[in-house]
Amino acid sequence: MNQNTLTDHLLISITDEQDGKRLDTVLAQSSGMSRNHIQLLLKQGHVSDKSGSVISQPSLKVREDNQYSIHIPPTQELNLEPENIPLDILFEDEHLIVINKPAGMVVHPSHGHDTGTLVHALLHHCDHLPGINGMERPGIVHRLDKDTSGSLVVAKTETAHRRLTEMFASHDLDRQYVAWCRGVPRWRVKRIEQPIGRHPVHRQKMAVNEQGKMAITDATVEHTYGGFSKLRLCLHTGRTHQIRVHLAHEQLPVLGDPVYARSYNPGSEIPEPSRSLIIALGRQALHAEILGFKHPISGEELRIVAPLPEELRRLSNALIRNYG
């Protein structure tokens, strides 16, 4: 790797060891940026070759003696006001923080969610987050859907952010979810390998789609209760709504899922208190329980366990009481 910095540009020359590799991989390794960041810069037209032509194809194979210029766009201030929102902190040091995110909390600001997000809470909680006002999603490495609860790690330094991003990109961590579903599978253990992409008609939804990207979820039945089941899910990829889409495809919709589960009104055949608790859920019964990874700075093995929120704990206890 041969790298030179010119004001707001990085000049990267390709070596013989890098010959034939993907452009996004080489630029990420050579620049110290995450691969996701490089892919975004390519998409936005900030990478050019030595002739000055803009390059946007991440999978382009590079050749020895090629040279690429990465334009580093100026940071844009985020006009976000810190908000004193309580956080359930599972782990924290000077490099990162792991939150037990409650259902109902959006991770980062977006259209229709200008306040009350995890980012607003972090701005209040953390004294110093390098780059926090210069990134669209400061410190955010991954996210959970609004109505999914559980463990979520946030970087507090640029180095931690880059290394955590690399871990998530390579899936070099342990991500375990628990879900309560309608239906009982015929299998006890299954690897669900189905591609996920945009729904062909309802573009705001995802679906199992042959034109999508391959997604892999390991599913294990932990308990069955009459016509319901509790599953443990391990992610090997990180597609949008992956668990919810895969389980709906398996005819095991997550209880309370407003998007991928058909409207469900449990009848009198469902005993109390299970019936009332299912009706009152107000969220999908999906919880990111375990997050295991090597600390990005110290290398220490971390295994973070997020306790169940009260509504899921009560649902689980009621199903056990009613069905054993």
GROMACS .gro file of N, CA and C in nm, residues 127-194:
model
  204
  127ASP      N    1  -1.986   1.259   2.710
  127ASP     CA    2  -1.920   1.390   2.707
  127ASP      C    3  -1.847   1.412   2.576
  128HIS      N    4  -1.781   1.308   2.529
  128HIS     CA    5  -1.699   1.322   2.408
  128HIS      C    6  -1.725   1.204   2.316
  129LEU      N    7  -1.775   1.234   2.198
  129LEU     CA    8  -1.790   1.133   2.093
  129LEU      C    9  -1.728   1.192   1.967
  130PRO      N   10  -1.601   1.161   1.939
  130PRO     CA   11  -1.536   1.219   1.821
  130PRO      C   12  -1.618   1.197   1.695
  131GLY      N   13  -1.639   1.306   1.623
  131GLY     CA   14  -1.714   1.296   1.499
  131GLY      C   15  -1.864   1.295   1.517
  132ILE      N   16  -1.912   1.308   1.640
  132ILE     CA   17  -2.056   1.290   1.660
  132ILE      C   18  -2.137   1.394   1.584
  133ASN      N   19  -2.083   1.513   1.561
  133ASN     CA   20  -2.158   1.613   1.486
  133ASN      C   21  -2.124   1.612   1.339
  134GLY      N   22  -2.038   1.518   1.296
  134GLY     CA   23  -1.998   1.517   1.158
  134GLY      C   24  -2.046   1.396   1.081
  135MET      N   25  -2.125   1.309   1.144
  135MET     CA   26  -2.175   1.190   1.078
  135MET      C   27  -2.326   1.184   1.088
  136GLU      N   28  -2.387   1.128   0.987
  136GLU     CA   29  -2.532   1.117   0.987
  136GLU      C   30  -2.581   1.028   1.101
  137ARG      N   31  -2.502   0.923   1.132
  137ARG     CA   32  -2.542   0.830   1.236
  137ARG      C   33  -2.425   0.814   1.334
  138PRO      N   34  -2.397   0.912   1.415
  138PRO     CA   35  -2.277   0.915   1.499
  138PRO      C   36  -2.264   0.792   1.588
  139GLY      N   37  -2.150   0.724   1.575
  139GLY     CA   38  -2.120   0.611   1.660
  139GLY      C   39  -2.196   0.484   1.630
  140ILE      N   40  -2.297   0.491   1.545
  140ILE     CA   41  -2.383   0.376   1.521
  140ILE      C   42  -2.313   0.275   1.431
  141VAL      N   43  -2.302   0.152   1.478
  141VAL     CA   44  -2.237   0.045   1.405
  141VAL      C   45  -2.340  -0.046   1.340
  142HIS      N   46  -2.448  -0.073   1.411
  142HIS     CA   47  -2.558  -0.153   1.359
  142HIS      C   48  -2.685  -0.097   1.420
  143ARG      N   49  -2.799  -0.152   1.386
  143ARG     CA   50  -2.921  -0.099   1.444
  143ARG      C   51  -3.020  -0.212   1.470
  144LEU      N   52  -3.118  -0.181   1.551
  144LEU     CA   53  -3.232  -0.269   1.574
  144LEU      C   54  -3.357  -0.196   1.527
  145ASP      N   55  -3.454  -0.272   1.476
  145ASP     CA   56  -3.580  -0.210   1.436
  145ASP      C   57  -3.643  -0.138   1.556
  146LYS      N   58  -3.725  -0.039   1.527
  146LYS     CA   59  -3.787   0.040   1.632
  146LYS      C   60  -3.850  -0.046   1.739
  147ASP      N   61  -3.926  -0.148   1.701
  147ASP     CA   62  -3.999  -0.228   1.800
  147ASP      C   63  -3.932  -0.360   1.833
  148THR      N   64  -3.802  -0.368   1.808
  148THR     CA   65  -3.720  -0.479   1.858
  148THR      C   66  -3.635  -0.426   1.972
  149SER      N   67  -3.633  -0.497   2.082
  149SER     CA   68  -3.554  -0.456   2.197
  149SER      C   69  -3.423  -0.533   2.201
  150GLY      N   70  -3.332  -0.492   2.291
  150GLY     CA   71  -3.214  -0.571   2.315
  150GLY      C   72  -3.082  -0.500   2.298
  151SER      N   73  -2.974  -0.580   2.296
  151SER     CA   74  -2.838  -0.529   2.302
  151SER      C   75  -2.794  -0.465   2.171
  152LEU      N   76  -2.737  -0.345   2.184
  152LEU     CA   77  -2.690  -0.268   2.069
  152LEU      C   78  -2.563  -0.195   2.110
  153VAL      N   79  -2.456  -0.215   2.032
  153VAL     CA   80  -2.328  -0.153   2.065
  153VAL      C   81  -2.308  -0.025   1.984
  154VAL      N   82  -2.253   0.076   2.050
  154VAL     CA   83  -2.226   0.206   1.987
  154VAL      C   84  -2.080   0.241   2.014
  155ALA      N   85  -2.009   0.286   1.911
  155ALA     CA   86  -1.869   0.324   1.924
  155ALA      C   87  -1.856   0.466   1.979
  156LYS      N   88  -1.756   0.486   2.063
  156LYS     CA   89  -1.731   0.619   2.120
  156LYS      C   90  -1.604   0.683   2.064
  157THR      N   91  -1.529   0.607   1.984
  157THR     CA   92  -1.409   0.661   1.920
  157THR      C   93  -1.407   0.617   1.775
  158GLU      N   94  -1.329   0.690   1.693
  158GLU     CA   95  -1.320   0.656   1.551
  158GLU      C   96  -1.259   0.518   1.531
  159THR      N   97  -1.156   0.485   1.609
  159THR     CA   98  -1.091   0.354   1.595
  159THR      C   99  -1.187   0.242   1.631
  160ALA      N  100  -1.258   0.258   1.740
  160ALA     CA  101  -1.354   0.155   1.780
  160ALA      C  102  -1.464   0.140   1.675
  161HIS      N  103  -1.507   0.253   1.619
  161HIS     CA  104  -1.611   0.248   1.517
  161HIS      C  105  -1.564   0.170   1.394
  162ARG      N  106  -1.443   0.198   1.350
  162ARG     CA  107  -1.391   0.129   1.231
  162ARG      C  108  -1.377  -0.020   1.255
  163ARG      N  109  -1.322  -0.058   1.370
  163ARG     CA  110  -1.300  -0.200   1.396
  163ARG      C  111  -1.432  -0.275   1.421
  164LEU      N  112  -1.526  -0.212   1.488
  164LEU     CA  113  -1.656  -0.276   1.508
  164LEU      C  114  -1.729  -0.291   1.375
  165THR      N  115  -1.720  -0.189   1.291
  165THR     CA  116  -1.783  -0.197   1.160
  165THR      C  117  -1.727  -0.314   1.080
  166GLU      N  118  -1.596  -0.333   1.088
  166GLU     CA  119  -1.533  -0.446   1.019
  166GLU      C  120  -1.584  -0.579   1.074
  167MET      N  121  -1.603  -0.589   1.206
  167MET     CA  122  -1.655  -0.712   1.265
  167MET      C  123  -1.795  -0.743   1.214
  168PHE      N  124  -1.879  -0.641   1.207
  168PHE     CA  125  -2.015  -0.663   1.159
  168PHE      C  126  -2.014  -0.697   1.010
  169ALA      N  127  -1.924  -0.636   0.935
  169ALA     CA  128  -1.918  -0.664   0.791
  169ALA      C  129  -1.874  -0.807   0.765
  170SER      N  130  -1.783  -0.859   0.851
  170SER     CA  131  -1.733  -0.997   0.834
  170SER      C  132  -1.813  -1.096   0.918
  171HIS      N  133  -1.911  -1.045   0.995
  171HIS     CA  134  -1.996  -1.129   1.083
  171HIS      C  135  -1.912  -1.205   1.184
  172ASP      N  136  -1.806  -1.139   1.232
  172ASP     CA  137  -1.716  -1.201   1.327
  172ASP      C  138  -1.761  -1.170   1.470
  173LEU      N  139  -1.885  -1.208   1.499
  173LEU     CA  140  -1.940  -1.188   1.633
  173LEU      C  141  -2.059  -1.281   1.651
  174ASP      N  142  -2.108  -1.289   1.773
  174ASP     CA  143  -2.220  -1.377   1.806
  174ASP      C  144  -2.342  -1.291   1.835
  175ARG      N  145  -2.444  -1.303   1.750
  175ARG     CA  146  -2.567  -1.225   1.767
  175ARG      C  147  -2.684  -1.323   1.783
  176GLN      N  148  -2.740  -1.329   1.902
  176GLN     CA  149  -2.848  -1.422   1.931
  176GLN      C  150  -2.975  -1.346   1.971
  177TYR      N  151  -3.084  -1.381   1.905
  177TYR     CA  152  -3.214  -1.323   1.933
  177TYR      C  153  -3.307  -1.432   1.986
  178VAL      N  154  -3.409  -1.390   2.058
  178VAL     CA  155  -3.518  -1.480   2.092
  178VAL      C  156  -3.647  -1.421   2.036
  179ALA      N  157  -3.735  -1.510   1.988
  179ALA     CA  158  -3.861  -1.464   1.930
  179ALA      C  159  -3.972  -1.559   1.971
  180TRP      N  160  -4.089  -1.502   1.996
  180TRP     CA  161  -4.209  -1.581   2.023
  180TRP      C  162  -4.296  -1.572   1.898
  181CYS      N  163  -4.331  -1.688   1.844
  181CYS     CA  164  -4.393  -1.694   1.712
  181CYS      C  165  -4.527  -1.766   1.717
  182ARG      N  166  -4.610  -1.735   1.619
  182ARG     CA  167  -4.735  -1.808   1.599
  182ARG      C  168  -4.705  -1.926   1.507
  183GLY      N  169  -4.736  -2.044   1.556
  183GLY     CA  170  -4.707  -2.165   1.481
  183GLY      C  171  -4.596  -2.246   1.546
  184VAL      N  172  -4.589  -2.373   1.510
  184VAL     CA  173  -4.486  -2.464   1.562
  184VAL      C  174  -4.418  -2.530   1.442
  185PRO      N  175  -4.286  -2.514   1.429
  185PRO     CA  176  -4.219  -2.574   1.314
  185PRO      C  177  -4.210  -2.726   1.325
  186ARG      N  178  -4.194  -2.791   1.210
  186ARG     CA  179  -4.177  -2.936   1.208
  186ARG      C  180  -4.034  -2.974   1.242
  187TRP      N  181  -3.946  -2.879   1.238
  187TRP     CA  182  -3.805  -2.904   1.268
  187TRP      C  183  -3.770  -2.851   1.407
  188ARG      N  184  -3.659  -2.901   1.461
  188ARG     CA  185  -3.608  -2.849   1.589
  188ARG      C  186  -3.493  -2.750   1.565
  189VAL      N  187  -3.415  -2.779   1.463
  189VAL     CA  188  -3.303  -2.691   1.427
  189VAL      C  189  -3.302  -2.676   1.276
  190LYS      N  190  -3.282  -2.553   1.229
  190LYS     CA  191  -3.279  -2.532   1.084
  190LYS      C  192  -3.193  -2.412   1.050
  191ARG      N  193  -3.116  -2.425   0.944
  191ARG     CA  194  -3.048  -2.309   0.886
  191ARG      C  195  -3.135  -2.257   0.773
  192ILE      N  196  -3.184  -2.136   0.790
  192ILE     CA  197  -3.269  -2.074   0.688
  192ILE      C  198  -3.179  -1.993   0.596
  193GLU      N  199  -3.171  -2.035   0.472
  193GLU     CA  200  -3.089  -1.966   0.372
  193GLU      C  201  -3.181  -1.921   0.258
  194GLN      N  202  -3.222  -1.797   0.266
  194GLN     CA  203  -3.312  -1.741   0.165
  194GLN      C  204  -3.271  -1.598   0.135
   0.00000   0.00000   0.00000
